[in-house]
mmCIF file of C-alpha atoms in Angstrom:
data_model
loop_
_atom_site.group_PDB
_atom_site.id
_atom_site.type_symbol
_atom_site.label_atom_id
_atom_site.label_comp_id
_atom_site.label_asym_id
_atom_site.label_seq_id
_atom_site.Cartn_x
_atom_site.Cartn_y
_atom_site.Cartn_z
ATOM 1 C CA MET A 1431 181.156 96.400 305.878
ATOM 2 C CA ILE A 1432 181.765 94.417 302.710
ATOM 3 C CA PRO A 1433 185.577 94.198 302.346
ATOM 4 C CA PRO A 1434 187.124 93.862 298.896
ATOM 5 C CA ASN A 1435 188.393 90.549 297.655
ATOM 6 C CA SER A 1436 191.277 89.106 299.640
ATOM 7 C CA SER A 1437 194.707 89.463 298.097
ATOM 8 C CA LEU A 1438 198.197 88.135 298.656
ATOM 9 C CA LEU A 1439 199.286 91.762 298.898
ATOM 10 C CA LYS A 1440 199.376 92.780 302.560
ATOM 11 C CA TYR A 1441 197.125 95.717 303.489
ATOM 12 C CA ASP A 1442 196.553 97.747 306.637
ATOM 13 C CA ASN A 1443 193.173 97.758 308.349
ATOM 14 C CA PRO A 1444 190.502 99.715 306.442
ATOM 15 C CA VAL A 1445 189.806 103.237 307.687
ATOM 16 C CA LEU A 1446 186.759 105.438 307.244
ATOM 17 C CA VAL A 1447 187.575 108.520 305.164
ATOM 18 C CA SER A 1448 184.192 110.164 304.552
ATOM 19 C CA ARG A 1449 180.565 109.633 305.491
ATOM 20 C CA ASN A 1450 179.214 110.971 302.196
ATOM 21 C CA THR A 1451 179.411 109.375 298.768
ATOM 22 C CA GLU A 1452 181.902 111.942 297.485
ATOM 23 C CA LYS A 1453 185.265 110.243 297.000
ATOM 24 C CA LYS A 1454 188.405 111.898 298.236
ATOM 25 C CA THR A 1455 191.696 110.721 296.813
ATOM 26 C CA PRO A 1456 194.317 110.259 299.550
ATOM 27 C CA LYS A 1457 197.531 112.040 298.675
ATOM 28 C CA ALA A 1458 199.685 110.053 301.067
ATOM 29 C CA ARG A 1459 199.586 108.130 304.282
ATOM 30 C CA ALA A 1460 199.731 111.407 306.159
ATOM 31 C CA LEU A 1461 196.106 111.989 305.058
ATOM 32 C CA LYS A 1462 193.845 112.736 307.997
ATOM 33 C CA VAL A 1463 191.205 110.070 308.300
ATOM 34 C CA SER A 1464 188.498 109.328 310.771
ATOM 35 C CA PRO A 1465 189.770 107.305 313.716
ATOM 36 C CA GLN A 1466 186.775 104.980 313.376
ATOM 37 C CA GLN A 1467 187.874 101.470 312.566
ATOM 38 C CA ALA A 1468 186.111 99.154 310.181
ATOM 39 C CA PRO A 1469 183.835 96.624 311.900
ATOM 40 C CA GLY A 1470 185.465 93.245 312.305
ATOM 41 C CA ALA A 1471 188.955 94.573 311.594
ATOM 42 C CA GLY A 1472 191.876 93.829 313.858
ATOM 43 C CA PRO A 1473 193.651 96.382 315.976
ATOM 44 C CA ILE A 1474 195.491 99.133 314.159
ATOM 45 C CA PRO A 1475 199.233 98.822 314.688
ATOM 46 C CA GLY A 1476 200.492 101.436 317.111
ATOM 47 C CA PRO A 1477 203.660 103.475 316.894
ATOM 48 C CA PRO A 1478 206.937 101.601 317.195
ATOM 49 C CA LYS A 1479 208.427 101.014 320.585
ATOM 50 C CA GLY A 1480 210.902 103.563 321.793
ATOM 51 C CA GLY A 1481 208.721 106.661 321.489
ATOM 52 C CA ARG A 1482 208.326 109.044 318.591
ATOM 53 C CA LEU A 1483 210.365 108.807 315.396
ATOM 54 C CA SER A 1484 213.097 111.351 314.772
ATOM 55 C CA PRO A 1485 212.442 114.006 312.073
ATOM 56 C CA ILE A 1486 214.815 112.221 309.675
ATOM 57 C CA ASP A 1487 213.199 108.833 310.254
ATOM 58 C CA SER A 1488 209.744 110.391 310.035
ATOM 59 C CA SER A 1489 210.615 112.061 306.713
ATOM 60 C CA LYS A 1490 212.083 108.825 305.388
ATOM 61 C CA GLN A 1491 209.004 106.887 306.530
ATOM 62 C CA GLN A 1492 206.713 109.436 304.861
ATOM 63 C CA GLN A 1493 208.729 109.218 301.650
ATOM 64 C CA THR A 1494 208.518 105.421 301.715
ATOM 65 C CA ASP A 1495 204.763 105.633 302.306
ATOM 66 C CA GLU A 1496 204.368 107.988 299.355
ATOM 67 C CA ILE A 1497 206.372 105.656 297.125
ATOM 68 C CA LEU A 1498 204.255 102.710 298.282
ATOM 69 C CA ASN A 1499 201.068 104.633 297.534
ATOM 70 C CA SER A 1500 202.343 105.544 294.072
ATOM 71 C CA ILE A 1501 203.437 101.977 293.306
ATOM 72 C CA LEU A 1502 200.494 100.193 294.953
ATOM 73 C CA PRO A 1503 197.517 102.580 295.170
ATOM 74 C CA PRO A 1504 195.123 102.198 298.126
ATOM 75 C CA ARG A 1505 191.854 100.348 297.676
ATOM 76 C CA GLU A 1506 188.647 102.376 297.993
ATOM 77 C CA TRP A 1507 185.025 101.285 298.174
ATOM 78 C CA ASN A 1508 181.690 102.686 299.274
ATOM 79 C CA GLU A 1509 179.311 101.098 301.721
ATOM 80 C CA ALA A 1510 176.133 102.680 303.055
ATOM 81 C CA GLY A 1511 177.262 106.123 301.929
ATOM 82 C CA GLN A 1512 180.648 105.766 303.642
ATOM 83 C CA LEU A 1513 183.979 105.817 301.844
ATOM 84 C CA TRP A 1514 186.500 103.284 303.122
ATOM 85 C CA VAL A 1515 190.190 103.282 302.215
ATOM 86 C CA GLN A 1516 192.677 100.493 302.732
ATOM 87 C CA GLN A 1517 196.351 101.176 302.124
ATOM 88 C CA VAL A 1518 199.145 98.691 301.662
ATOM 89 C CA SER A 1519 201.033 97.850 304.812
ATOM 90 C CA SER A 1520 204.341 99.567 305.509
ATOM 91 C CA THR A 1521 205.405 96.946 308.023
ATOM 92 C CA PRO A 1522 208.743 95.363 307.082
ATOM 93 C CA ALA A 1523 208.555 91.702 306.189
ATOM 94 C CA THR A 1524 210.476 88.949 307.896
ATOM 95 C CA ARG A 1525 211.706 85.611 306.600
ATOM 96 C CA LEU A 1526 208.627 84.002 308.131
ATOM 97 C CA ASP A 1527 206.386 86.360 306.144
ATOM 98 C CA VAL A 1528 208.065 85.244 302.917
ATOM 99 C CA VAL A 1529 207.598 81.589 303.847
ATOM 100 C CA ASN A 1530 203.945 82.234 304.715
ATOM 101 C CA LEU A 1531 203.504 84.077 301.396
ATOM 102 C CA GLN A 1532 204.816 81.071 299.503
ATOM 103 C CA GLU A 1533 202.546 78.692 301.408
ATOM 104 C CA GLU A 1534 199.536 80.964 300.904
ATOM 105 C CA LEU A 1535 200.302 81.189 297.178
ATOM 106 C CA ASP A 1536 200.454 77.392 296.849
ATOM 107 C CA LYS A 1537 197.246 77.029 298.866
ATOM 108 C CA ARG A 1538 195.308 79.498 296.753
ATOM 109 C CA LEU A 1539 196.592 77.982 293.541
ATOM 110 C CA GLN A 1540 195.202 74.667 294.716
ATOM 111 C CA GLN A 1541 191.945 76.119 296.084
ATOM 112 C CA ARG A 1542 191.164 77.999 292.884
ATOM 113 C CA GLN A 1543 192.247 75.042 290.742
ATOM 114 C CA ALA A 1544 194.747 77.007 288.707
ATOM 115 C CA ARG A 1545 196.336 75.268 285.747
ATOM 116 C CA GLU A 1546 199.956 74.265 286.125
ATOM 117 C CA THR A 1547 200.766 74.862 282.449
ATOM 118 C CA GLY A 1548 199.371 76.875 279.598
ATOM 119 C CA ILE A 1549 197.368 80.089 279.775
ATOM 120 C CA CYS A 1550 195.522 80.463 283.074
ATOM 121 C CA PRO A 1551 194.046 83.817 284.228
ATOM 122 C CA VAL A 1552 193.772 82.556 287.833
ATOM 123 C CA ARG A 1553 197.451 81.608 288.032
ATOM 124 C CA ARG A 1554 198.437 84.884 286.419
ATOM 125 C CA GLU A 1555 196.333 86.885 288.907
ATOM 126 C CA LEU A 1556 197.777 85.103 291.944
ATOM 127 C CA TYR A 1557 201.377 85.426 290.771
ATOM 128 C CA SER A 1558 200.757 89.106 290.021
ATOM 129 C CA GLN A 1559 199.521 89.600 293.592
ATOM 130 C CA CYS A 1560 202.556 87.710 294.910
ATOM 131 C CA PHE A 1561 204.894 89.889 292.843
ATOM 132 C CA ASP A 1562 203.188 93.048 294.160
ATOM 133 C CA GLU A 1563 203.724 91.784 297.706
ATOM 134 C CA LEU A 1564 207.412 91.179 296.974
ATOM 135 C CA ILE A 1565 207.654 94.696 295.556
ATOM 136 C CA ARG A 1566 206.075 96.029 298.756
ATOM 137 C CA GLN A 1567 208.521 94.130 300.938
ATOM 138 C CA VAL A 1568 211.534 95.275 298.897
ATOM 139 C CA THR A 1569 210.331 98.896 298.690
ATOM 140 C CA ILE A 1570 210.110 99.181 302.478
ATOM 141 C CA ASN A 1571 213.767 98.144 302.824
ATOM 142 C CA CYS A 1572 215.046 99.961 299.717
ATOM 143 C CA ALA A 1573 212.824 102.286 297.720
ATOM 144 C CA GLU A 1574 215.156 102.294 294.709
ATOM 145 C CA ARG A 1575 215.001 98.497 294.357
ATOM 146 C CA GLY A 1576 211.229 98.707 294.696
ATOM 147 C CA LEU A 1577 210.998 101.267 291.867
ATOM 148 C CA LEU A 1578 213.252 99.102 289.722
ATOM 149 C CA LEU A 1579 211.038 96.082 290.382
ATOM 150 C CA LEU A 1580 208.056 98.264 289.472
ATOM 151 C CA ARG A 1581 209.653 98.913 286.084
ATOM 152 C CA VAL A 1582 210.224 95.186 285.646
ATOM 153 C CA ARG A 1583 206.591 94.450 286.579
ATOM 154 C CA ASP A 1584 205.241 97.087 284.179
ATOM 155 C CA GLU A 1585 207.473 95.794 281.388
ATOM 156 C CA ILE A 1586 206.240 92.243 281.973
ATOM 157 C CA ARG A 1587 202.628 93.411 281.968
ATOM 158 C CA MET A 1588 203.188 95.424 278.808
ATOM 159 C CA THR A 1589 204.783 92.418 277.114
ATOM 160 C CA ILE A 1590 201.911 90.156 278.166
ATOM 161 C CA ALA A 1591 199.395 92.764 276.951
ATOM 162 C CA ALA A 1592 201.230 92.934 273.611
ATOM 163 C CA TYR A 1593 201.162 89.145 273.295
ATOM 164 C CA GLN A 1594 197.476 89.136 274.228
ATOM 165 C CA THR A 1595 196.719 91.794 271.605
ATOM 166 C CA LEU A 1596 198.729 89.817 269.057
ATOM 167 C CA TYR A 1597 196.862 86.638 270.011
ATOM 168 C CA GLU A 1598 193.467 88.326 269.722
ATOM 169 C CA SER A 1599 194.490 89.858 266.404
ATOM 170 C CA SER A 1600 195.652 86.479 265.104
ATOM 171 C CA VAL A 1601 192.426 84.845 266.285
ATOM 172 C CA ALA A 1602 190.388 87.553 264.554
ATOM 173 C CA PHE A 1603 192.504 87.116 261.420
ATOM 174 C CA GLY A 1604 191.992 83.357 261.557
ATOM 175 C CA MET A 1605 188.246 83.810 261.994
ATOM 176 C CA ARG A 1606 188.107 86.174 259.028
ATOM 177 C CA LYS A 1607 190.068 83.712 256.912
ATOM 178 C CA ALA A 1608 187.826 80.874 258.060
ATOM 179 C CA LEU A 1609 184.720 82.886 257.175
ATOM 180 C CA GLN A 1610 186.213 83.814 253.829
ATOM 181 C CA ALA A 1611 187.092 80.182 253.212
ATOM 182 C CA GLU A 1612 183.584 79.121 254.221
ATOM 183 C CA GLN A 1613 182.084 81.753 251.970
ATOM 184 C CA GLY A 1614 184.460 80.729 249.186
ATOM 185 C CA LYS A 1615 183.498 77.104 249.791
ATOM 186 C CA SER A 1616 179.818 77.990 249.438
ATOM 187 C CA ASP A 1617 180.547 79.904 246.239
ATOM 188 C CA MET A 1618 182.589 77.001 244.889
ATOM 189 C CA GLU A 1619 179.859 74.537 245.802
ATOM 190 C CA LYS A 1620 177.291 76.731 244.038
ATOM 191 C CA LYS A 1621 179.554 77.076 241.024
ATOM 192 C CA ASN A 1622 180.149 73.311 241.038
ATOM 193 C CA ALA A 1623 176.406 72.678 241.149
ATOM 194 C CA ASP A 1624 175.884 75.092 238.239
ATOM 195 C CA LEU A 1625 178.626 73.351 236.272
ATOM 196 C CA GLU A 1626 177.076 69.969 237.035
ATOM 197 C CA ASN A 1627 173.712 71.223 235.762
ATOM 198 C CA GLU A 1628 175.386 72.670 232.695
ATOM 199 C CA LYS A 1629 177.195 69.373 232.167
ATOM 200 C CA ARG A 1630 173.915 67.437 232.348
ATOM 201 C CA GLU A 1631 172.315 69.855 229.908
ATOM 202 C CA LEU A 1632 175.232 69.474 227.520
ATOM 203 C CA GLU A 1633 175.147 65.690 227.855
ATOM 204 C CA ARG A 1634 171.425 65.729 227.084
ATOM 205 C CA THR A 1635 172.070 67.960 224.089
ATOM 206 C CA VAL A 1636 174.866 65.647 222.924
ATOM 207 C CA ASN A 1637 172.585 62.609 223.260
ATOM 208 C CA GLU A 1638 169.851 64.374 221.308
ATOM 209 C CA LEU A 1639 172.312 65.369 218.604
ATOM 210 C CA LYS A 1640 173.687 61.811 218.490
ATOM 211 C CA ALA A 1641 170.191 60.400 218.131
ATOM 212 C CA LYS A 1642 169.405 62.963 215.450
ATOM 213 C CA CYS A 1643 172.660 62.170 213.663
ATOM 214 C CA GLU A 1644 171.967 58.440 213.804
ATOM 215 C CA SER A 1645 168.475 59.019 212.501
ATOM 216 C CA ILE A 1646 169.813 61.113 209.627
ATOM 217 C CA GLU A 1647 172.486 58.537 208.824
ATOM 218 C CA LYS A 1648 169.917 55.741 208.875
ATOM 219 C CA ARG A 1649 167.571 57.730 206.659
ATOM 220 C CA GLU A 1650 170.367 58.587 204.265
ATOM 221 C CA ALA A 1651 171.510 54.958 204.181
ATOM 222 C CA GLU A 1652 167.979 53.828 203.313
ATOM 223 C CA ARG A 1653 167.710 56.528 200.662
ATOM 224 C CA ARG A 1654 171.082 55.553 199.243
ATOM 225 C CA GLN A 1655 170.036 51.920 199.102
ATOM 226 C CA VAL A 1656 166.842 52.895 197.303
ATOM 227 C CA GLU A 1657 168.785 55.093 194.897
ATOM 228 C CA GLU A 1658 171.339 52.356 194.290
ATOM 229 C CA LYS A 1659 168.590 49.816 193.676
ATOM 230 C CA LYS A 1660 166.798 52.159 191.350
ATOM 231 C CA HIS A 1661 170.009 52.968 189.549
ATOM 232 C CA SER A 1662 170.799 49.271 189.253
ATOM 233 C CA GLU A 1663 167.363 48.574 187.849
ATOM 234 C CA GLU A 1664 167.770 51.402 185.329
ATOM 235 C CA ILE A 1665 171.119 50.023 184.278
ATOM 236 C CA GLN A 1666 169.657 46.555 183.851
ATOM 237 C CA PHE A 1667 166.770 48.028 181.910
ATOM 238 C CA LEU A 1668 169.099 49.980 179.665
ATOM 239 C CA LYS A 1669 171.255 46.897 179.139
ATOM 240 C CA ARG A 1670 168.244 44.846 178.160
ATOM 241 C CA THR A 1671 167.015 47.581 175.898
ATOM 242 C CA ASN A 1672 170.447 47.904 174.312
ATOM 243 C CA GLN A 1673 170.609 44.167 173.789
ATOM 244 C CA GLN A 1674 167.187 44.115 172.216
ATOM 245 C CA LEU A 1675 168.100 46.977 169.915
ATOM 246 C CA LYS A 1676 171.279 45.208 168.877
ATOM 247 C CA THR A 1677 169.322 42.051 168.158
ATOM 248 C CA GLN A 1678 166.760 43.943 166.109
ATOM 249 C CA LEU A 1679 169.477 45.813 164.237
ATOM 250 C CA GLU A 1680 171.321 42.597 163.400
ATOM 251 C CA GLY A 1681 168.043 41.036 162.215
ATOM 252 C CA ILE A 1682 167.473 43.926 159.846
ATOM 253 C CA ILE A 1683 171.006 44.009 158.498
ATOM 254 C CA ALA A 1684 171.316 40.223 157.956
ATOM 255 C CA PRO A 1685 168.552 39.786 155.201
ATOM 256 C CA LYS A 1686 170.033 42.598 153.139
ATOM 257 C CA LYS A 1687 173.241 40.683 152.787
#
């Protein structure tokens, strides 16, 4: 037989329920099971000393067993076509059991190298098993306190599940934002590269226009110098011509006097 993983929650010895693979859900501890005991299991606890239980005690014990089964369902597994069931123990706990539970919890925390702080699934699993065992011990002595502790346990689990969902949602949101930022970064880098190329093209155009403007200015300056020189020469020529004409006119007028 391959027993399920060991737990801090105390169980009775496994019992054989069926020899076929069809599972049968036990309704309560009063379920009729095969008397065959699992190989390697210890002796099944016998009835309490003092003979049979009274009808009132038997009814109370059956009610407690039903509450235990509803709070902490039995474990079931198949092996070689045989269905095995292991129910939580209904044996009342003593002070020594609580001390042993604490020592076993510390030992398993150390063996499985659970983290002392922060999020640790191993530590959470072991403390959950320890809390279930405390619920079992309290339920046997007082079913009402056990049901109240069950509500507390379920509320804690629901709160942790809500925080886990919120954490996963925030991580997914952060990943989406990171991807969007990365995509936006790529777009900005591409846009920056395009602007750099456009800037280089504009700078080249500006340099070409500057060179063209300088060439035009130089050409116009040379043309202006030529025009000024030509105009100066024309003026000098006209002045000389005017002077010659004046001289000739004075030479003609002077003999007549």
